[in-house]
CSV table of C-alpha atoms and ligand atoms in Angstrom, one decimal:
chain,number,residue,atom,x,y,z
K,1038,MET,CA,-52.9,20.3,-87.7
K,1039,LYS,CA,-51.9,23.5,-85.8
K,1040,GLN,CA,-49.2,23.5,-83.2
K,1041,ARG,CA,-50.8,24.7,-80.0
K,1042,TYR,CA,-47.6,25.1,-77.7
K,1043,GLN,CA,-43.8,25.2,-78.7
K,1044,ARG,CA,-43.4,22.5,-75.9
K,1045,VAL,CA,-44.7,20.1,-73.7
K,1046,ALA,CA,-43.6,18.7,-70.5
K,1047,ILE,CA,-45.1,15.4,-68.7
K,1048,LEU,CA,-44.2,15.0,-65.5
K,1049,GLY,CA,-45.3,11.6,-64.0
K,1050,VAL,CA,-45.6,10.4,-60.6
K,1051,ASP,CA,-45.4,6.7,-60.2
K,1052,GLY,CA,-48.1,5.4,-57.7
K,1053,GLY,CA,-49.6,8.7,-57.1
K,1054,GLY,CA,-52.9,7.5,-58.0
K,1055,ALA,CA,-55.4,10.1,-56.9
K,1056,PHE,CA,-54.1,10.5,-53.9
K,1057,PHE,CA,-52.6,14.2,-54.4
K,1058,SER,CA,-56.0,15.4,-53.3
K,1059,GLN,CA,-55.2,14.5,-49.6
K,1060,ALA,CA,-51.4,15.5,-49.7
K,1061,GLN,CA,-50.0,19.1,-49.5
K,1062,THR,CA,-49.2,20.3,-53.0
K,1063,PRO,CA,-48.9,24.0,-53.2
K,1064,CYS,CA,-46.9,24.1,-56.4
K,1065,MET,CA,-49.2,21.7,-58.1
K,1066,ASP,CA,-52.0,23.9,-56.8
K,1067,GLN,CA,-50.3,26.8,-58.5
K,1068,LEU,CA,-49.6,24.9,-61.5
K,1069,PHE,CA,-53.2,23.9,-62.0
K,1070,ALA,CA,-54.9,27.2,-60.5
K,1071,HIS,CA,-56.4,27.9,-64.4
K,1072,GLY,CA,-55.8,24.4,-65.4
K,1073,ALA,CA,-58.0,21.1,-66.3
K,1074,THR,CA,-57.6,18.4,-63.8
K,1075,THR,CA,-59.5,15.3,-62.8
K,1076,TYR,CA,-58.8,12.8,-60.2
K,1077,ARG,CA,-61.1,10.5,-61.7
K,1078,ALA,CA,-58.8,9.7,-64.8
K,1079,VAL,CA,-59.0,5.6,-65.3
K,1080,THR,CA,-55.6,4.0,-65.8
K,1081,SER,CA,-54.9,0.9,-67.8
K,1082,ILE,CA,-55.9,-2.8,-66.2
K,1083,PRO,CA,-53.5,-4.2,-64.7
K,1084,THR,CA,-52.6,-1.4,-62.7
K,1085,ILE,CA,-49.0,-2.0,-63.2
K,1086,SER,CA,-46.0,0.6,-64.1
K,1087,ALA,CA,-45.2,-0.7,-67.6
K,1088,GLU,CA,-48.6,-1.3,-68.5
K,1089,CYS,CA,-49.7,2.2,-67.6
K,1090,TRP,CA,-46.6,4.2,-68.4
K,1091,GLY,CA,-46.9,2.1,-71.6
K,1092,SER,CA,-50.2,3.4,-72.0
K,1093,MET,CA,-49.6,6.8,-71.6
K,1094,LEU,CA,-46.7,7.2,-73.9
K,1095,LEU,CA,-47.8,4.7,-76.9
K,1096,GLY,CA,-51.6,5.7,-76.7
K,1097,VAL,CA,-52.8,2.3,-76.4
K,1098,GLU,CA,-54.1,0.0,-74.0
K,1099,PRO,CA,-51.9,-2.9,-72.6
K,1100,GLU,CA,-53.7,-5.3,-74.8
K,1101,LYS,CA,-52.3,-3.9,-77.6
K,1102,HIS,CA,-48.7,-2.7,-76.5
K,1103,GLY,CA,-47.8,-5.9,-74.9
K,1104,LEU,CA,-45.4,-4.6,-72.3
K,1105,THR,CA,-45.1,-5.8,-68.9
K,1106,ASN,CA,-42.5,-4.8,-65.9
K,1107,GLU,CA,-40.5,-7.9,-67.5
K,1108,ILE,CA,-40.5,-6.9,-71.2
K,1109,VAL,CA,-39.5,-3.5,-70.6
K,1110,SER,CA,-36.3,-4.2,-68.2
K,1111,LEU,CA,-35.2,-6.9,-70.8
K,1112,ARG,CA,-35.5,-5.5,-74.1
K,1113,PRO,CA,-36.0,-1.9,-76.1
K,1114,TYR,CA,-39.3,-1.1,-77.5
K,1115,ASP,CA,-39.8,-2.4,-81.3
K,1116,PRO,CA,-39.1,0.7,-83.6
K,1117,LEU,CA,-41.3,-1.1,-85.9
K,1118,SER,CA,-44.4,-1.4,-83.6
K,1119,PRO,CA,-47.6,-0.2,-85.1
K,1120,TYR,CA,-47.8,1.7,-81.7
K,1121,PRO,CA,-45.4,4.5,-81.8
K,1122,SER,CA,-44.4,6.3,-78.9
K,1123,VAL,CA,-45.5,10.1,-79.0
K,1124,PHE,CA,-41.6,10.8,-79.0
K,1125,ARG,CA,-41.7,9.2,-82.3
K,1126,LEU,CA,-44.4,11.3,-83.5
K,1127,ALA,CA,-42.3,14.4,-82.3
K,1128,ARG,CA,-39.2,13.1,-83.8
K,1129,ALA,CA,-40.8,12.6,-87.3
K,1130,ALA,CA,-42.5,16.2,-87.2
K,1131,PHE,CA,-39.4,17.9,-85.8
K,1132,PRO,CA,-36.3,16.3,-87.2
K,1133,ALA,CA,-34.0,18.6,-85.1
K,1134,ALA,CA,-35.9,19.2,-82.1
K,1135,GLN,CA,-34.4,18.7,-78.8
K,1136,LEU,CA,-36.6,15.6,-77.0
K,1137,ALA,CA,-35.5,14.3,-73.6
K,1138,SER,CA,-36.8,11.6,-70.9
K,1139,PHE,CA,-35.5,11.3,-67.5
K,1140,CYS,CA,-36.6,8.5,-65.5
K,1141,ASN,CA,-35.9,7.3,-61.9
K,1142,TRP,CA,-37.3,3.8,-63.0
K,1143,ASN,CA,-35.1,3.3,-66.2
K,1144,PRO,CA,-36.9,0.7,-68.0
K,1145,ILE,CA,-39.3,3.3,-69.3
K,1146,ASN,CA,-36.3,5.0,-71.0
K,1147,SER,CA,-35.1,1.6,-72.6
K,1148,GLY,CA,-38.4,-0.4,-73.2
K,1149,ILE,CA,-41.0,2.3,-74.0
K,1150,ILE,CA,-39.6,4.9,-75.7
K,1151,GLU,CA,-37.8,3.9,-78.9
K,1152,GLU,CA,-34.0,4.2,-78.8
K,1153,ASP,CA,-33.7,5.2,-82.6
K,1154,LEU,CA,-35.0,8.7,-82.2
K,1155,GLY,CA,-32.1,10.8,-80.5
K,1156,VAL,CA,-34.1,11.1,-77.3
K,1157,TYR,CA,-31.8,12.4,-74.7
K,1158,LYS,CA,-32.3,9.9,-72.0
K,1159,ASP,CA,-30.9,9.9,-68.4
K,1160,THR,CA,-31.7,8.3,-65.0
K,1161,ALA,CA,-30.6,8.7,-61.4
K,1162,ASP,CA,-31.2,6.7,-58.4
K,1163,SER,CA,-33.3,9.3,-56.6
K,1164,ASP,CA,-36.1,11.6,-57.3
K,1165,ALA,CA,-34.1,14.7,-56.1
K,1166,ALA,CA,-31.2,13.8,-58.5
K,1167,VAL,CA,-33.5,12.9,-61.3
K,1168,CYS,CA,-34.7,16.6,-61.0
K,1169,GLU,CA,-31.4,18.0,-60.6
K,1170,LYS,CA,-30.5,16.7,-63.9
K,1171,VAL,CA,-33.8,18.0,-65.3
K,1172,LEU,CA,-32.7,21.3,-64.4
K,1173,ALA,CA,-29.2,21.1,-65.3
K,1174,TYR,CA,-30.4,19.8,-68.8
K,1175,LEU,CA,-33.2,23.0,-69.0
K,1176,ALA,CA,-30.5,25.6,-68.3
K,1177,ASN,CA,-28.7,24.7,-71.5
K,1178,ASN,CA,-31.2,23.0,-73.6
K,1179,ASP,CA,-35.1,23.5,-74.9
K,1180,PRO,CA,-36.6,20.4,-75.1
K,1181,THR,CA,-40.0,20.3,-77.6
K,1182,LEU,CA,-41.2,17.5,-75.7
K,1183,LEU,CA,-39.9,16.5,-72.0
K,1184,PHE,CA,-41.0,13.7,-70.0
K,1185,VAL,CA,-40.0,13.1,-66.3
K,1186,GLN,CA,-40.9,9.9,-64.3
K,1187,PHE,CA,-40.6,10.0,-60.3
K,1188,ASP,CA,-40.6,6.7,-58.7
K,1189,GLU,CA,-40.4,7.6,-54.8
K,1190,VAL,CA,-44.0,7.8,-54.5
K,1191,ASP,CA,-44.7,4.3,-55.4
K,1192,GLY,CA,-41.6,3.0,-53.1
K,1193,ALA,CA,-43.7,5.2,-50.3
K,1194,GLY,CA,-46.9,3.3,-51.2
K,1195,HIS,CA,-45.4,-0.2,-51.1
K,1196,LYS,CA,-43.8,0.5,-48.0
K,1197,PHE,CA,-45.9,2.4,-45.7
K,1198,GLY,CA,-49.3,1.9,-47.7
K,1199,TYR,CA,-50.8,4.1,-50.4
K,1200,GLY,CA,-52.5,7.1,-48.8
K,1201,ALA,CA,-50.7,6.5,-45.4
K,1202,ALA,CA,-49.3,9.8,-43.8
K,1203,LEU,CA,-45.4,8.9,-44.8
K,1204,TYR,CA,-46.9,8.3,-48.3
K,1205,LEU,CA,-48.6,11.6,-48.3
K,1206,GLU,CA,-45.4,13.0,-47.2
K,1207,LYS,CA,-43.5,11.7,-50.0
K,1208,ILE,CA,-46.1,13.3,-52.5
K,1209,ALA,CA,-45.8,16.8,-50.9
K,1210,GLU,CA,-42.0,16.2,-51.5
K,1211,ILE,CA,-42.4,15.3,-55.2
K,1212,ASP,CA,-44.8,18.3,-55.8
K,1213,ALA,CA,-41.6,20.4,-54.9
K,1214,LEU,CA,-39.7,18.9,-57.4
K,1215,ILE,CA,-42.6,19.5,-59.8
K,1216,GLY,CA,-42.8,23.3,-58.8
K,1217,ALA,CA,-39.0,23.7,-59.5
K,1218,ILE,CA,-39.3,22.3,-62.9
K,1219,ALA,CA,-42.1,24.6,-63.7
K,1220,ALA,CA,-40.2,27.6,-62.4
K,1221,ALA,CA,-37.5,26.7,-64.6
K,1222,TYR,CA,-39.6,27.0,-67.6
K,1223,GLN,CA,-41.0,30.4,-66.0
K,1224,GLU,CA,-37.7,31.7,-65.6
K,1225,LYS,CA,-36.7,30.8,-69.0
K,1226,GLY,CA,-39.9,32.7,-70.5
K,1227,TRP,CA,-41.3,29.3,-71.9
K,1228,ALA,CA,-44.5,28.7,-69.8
K,1229,ASN,CA,-47.0,30.8,-72.0
K,1230,ASP,CA,-45.9,28.4,-74.6
K,1231,THR,CA,-45.6,25.3,-73.0
K,1232,LEU,CA,-48.7,22.7,-71.9
K,1233,PHE,CA,-47.8,21.2,-68.8
K,1234,ILE,CA,-49.2,17.5,-67.8
K,1235,VAL,CA,-48.6,16.0,-64.6
K,1236,SER,CA,-50.4,12.5,-64.2
K,1237,ALA,CA,-49.9,9.4,-62.1
K,1238,ASP,CA,-49.5,5.7,-63.9
K,1239,HIS,CA,-51.8,4.1,-61.2
K,1240,GLY,CA,-52.4,4.4,-57.6
K,1241,GLY,CA,-52.4,1.7,-54.9
K,1242,ASN,CA,-54.3,-0.2,-52.3
K,1243,PRO,CA,-53.6,0.7,-48.6
K,1244,LEU,CA,-52.7,-2.7,-47.9
K,1245,HIS,CA,-52.1,-4.9,-51.2
K,1246,GLY,CA,-50.0,-2.5,-53.6
K,1247,HIS,CA,-51.4,-2.5,-57.1
K,1248,GLY,CA,-52.3,-4.2,-59.9
K,1249,GLY,CA,-56.0,-4.7,-59.6
K,1250,ASP,CA,-58.6,-2.7,-60.7
K,1251,SER,CA,-60.2,-1.1,-57.3
K,1252,ASP,CA,-60.8,2.8,-57.4
K,1253,ALA,CA,-57.8,3.1,-55.2
K,1254,GLU,CA,-55.4,1.4,-57.9
K,1255,LYS,CA,-57.3,2.6,-61.1
K,1256,LEU,CA,-58.3,6.2,-60.8
K,1257,ILE,CA,-55.1,8.7,-61.2
K,1258,PHE,CA,-54.6,12.3,-61.1
K,1259,THR,CA,-54.2,14.1,-64.3
K,1260,GLY,CA,-53.7,17.9,-64.8
K,1261,CYS,CA,-53.1,19.9,-67.7
K,1262,ALA,CA,-52.1,23.4,-67.9
K,1263,GLY,CA,-51.5,25.9,-70.8
K,1264,ARG,CA,-52.8,29.1,-72.0
K,1265,ASP,CA,-55.3,27.3,-74.1
K,1266,ILE,CA,-56.5,24.9,-71.4
K,1267,ARG,CA,-60.2,25.5,-70.5
K,1268,HIS,CA,-60.2,25.7,-66.7
K,1269,GLY,CA,-61.9,23.0,-64.9
K,1270,GLU,CA,-62.7,19.3,-64.2
K,1271,ILE,CA,-61.8,17.0,-67.2
K,1272,GLU,CA,-64.6,14.4,-67.9
K,1273,ASP,CA,-64.0,10.8,-69.0
K,1274,MET,CA,-60.5,10.4,-69.6
K,1275,ARG,CA,-58.2,7.5,-69.8
K,1276,VAL,CA,-54.4,7.2,-69.2
K,1277,ARG,CA,-53.7,6.8,-72.7
K,1278,ASP,CA,-55.2,9.8,-73.7
K,1279,ILE,CA,-52.1,11.8,-72.4
K,1280,ALA,CA,-50.5,10.7,-75.5
K,1281,ALA,CA,-53.5,12.0,-77.7
K,1282,ILE,CA,-53.4,15.4,-75.9
K,1283,THR,CA,-49.6,15.6,-76.4
K,1284,ALA,CA,-49.9,15.4,-80.1
K,1285,GLU,CA,-52.5,17.7,-80.2
K,1286,ALA,CA,-50.5,20.2,-78.6
K,1287,LEU,CA,-47.7,19.8,-80.9
K,1288,GLY,CA,-49.7,19.4,-83.7
K,1289,LEU,CA,-48.8,16.1,-84.3
K,1290,THR,CA,-51.5,13.6,-86.2
K,1291,ALA,CA,-51.9,10.7,-84.0
K,1292,PRO,CA,-51.6,7.4,-85.8
K,1293,ALA,CA,-54.9,5.7,-86.6
K,1294,ALA,CA,-53.7,2.9,-84.3
K,1295,TRP,CA,-54.0,4.6,-81.2
K,1296,THR,CA,-57.3,4.5,-79.3
K,1297,GLY,CA,-56.1,7.2,-77.1
K,1298,GLN,CA,-58.2,10.6,-77.7
K,1299,VAL,CA,-58.1,14.1,-76.4
K,1300,PRO,CA,-60.8,14.3,-73.7
K,1301,ALA,CA,-64.0,16.8,-74.8
K,1302,GLY,CA,-63.6,20.2,-74.3
K,1303,ILE,CA,-59.9,20.6,-72.5
K,1304,PHE,CA,-58.5,23.1,-74.9
K,1305,SER,CA,-60.8,26.1,-75.1
K,1306,CYS,CA,-60.5,26.9,-78.9
S,1490,LIG,ZN1,-46.1,2.4,-61.4
C-alpha cells in the first residue's frame, strides 16, 4: 500500500458529539475549509468513552474489543489482542518512528493503546495543559502518528447539559487548542504532508448524559483534512472507520479482524 501522508494527527474531543455545528469553531472551520466532514458519523453503542475511543483506535465495535471504562482504568490493553490498535500497525511498519498520545483521560493511554510499542504517552489535568504538552513535544519531535484527547467538553456536558451555552463555550475553547496544534504543524512545514482528523467519541443528551442510542448521543462530528482529501460531506461513517482512515493514510495494511472501513470517496485518488 502506498503511504499517502508522512503523518496523521487524530485530535479527539470527548463528549463533543455533533454539537460543533452549534458552537463557534473558527479554527476548525479553517482547518476543514477544504476537508471532508460529517455531523452524522455514528459512534459505537453504548455511547461511553472507553467503548467509543476503543472503537476509534482499535477499528472494531465494543462487542469485539470488550473494553469498558472500568476495564481500561484497571488494566493495560492486551498486546496479543486480535484487534490491535492503529499504533501497533504503525509501529510494525515504522520501527524507528515517533508515535505519541496525549490524553487528559489517561486510561486511554494505558488501557487502549498497547504498552509495548514505545509510544510516547503523557497526560495532564486540564485540556489547556494537555495542549501545552503537545506543543512542547512537537517543538522537538516529529510524530508519524499523534493522538490527542481533550476531556473538558464532556465534563461541561455533564455539568451544564450537552448543547447548553456553557457547553458550547467549552467547545469554542477546545477549538482554539485544536487551532494551536494545527498551527504548530503549519509552522514546522508539515501541514501539506499531514492528515488531520478531528472527532468526538460520543455526544450527550441535554438532561441525561450519555450511554444510550439517541441521535444526540450517537451522532458525532468527524472531519478529515489533507491534500488528497475530497472536499465535501462524508457519507455513511462509523467511529471505528477512523482507525481504517489512519491506516490508509500511512500505508498500513488493516488487519482482517478490523470492521472499520475507509468511507467511500474521502480520498480524491
Ligand atoms: Zn467520552
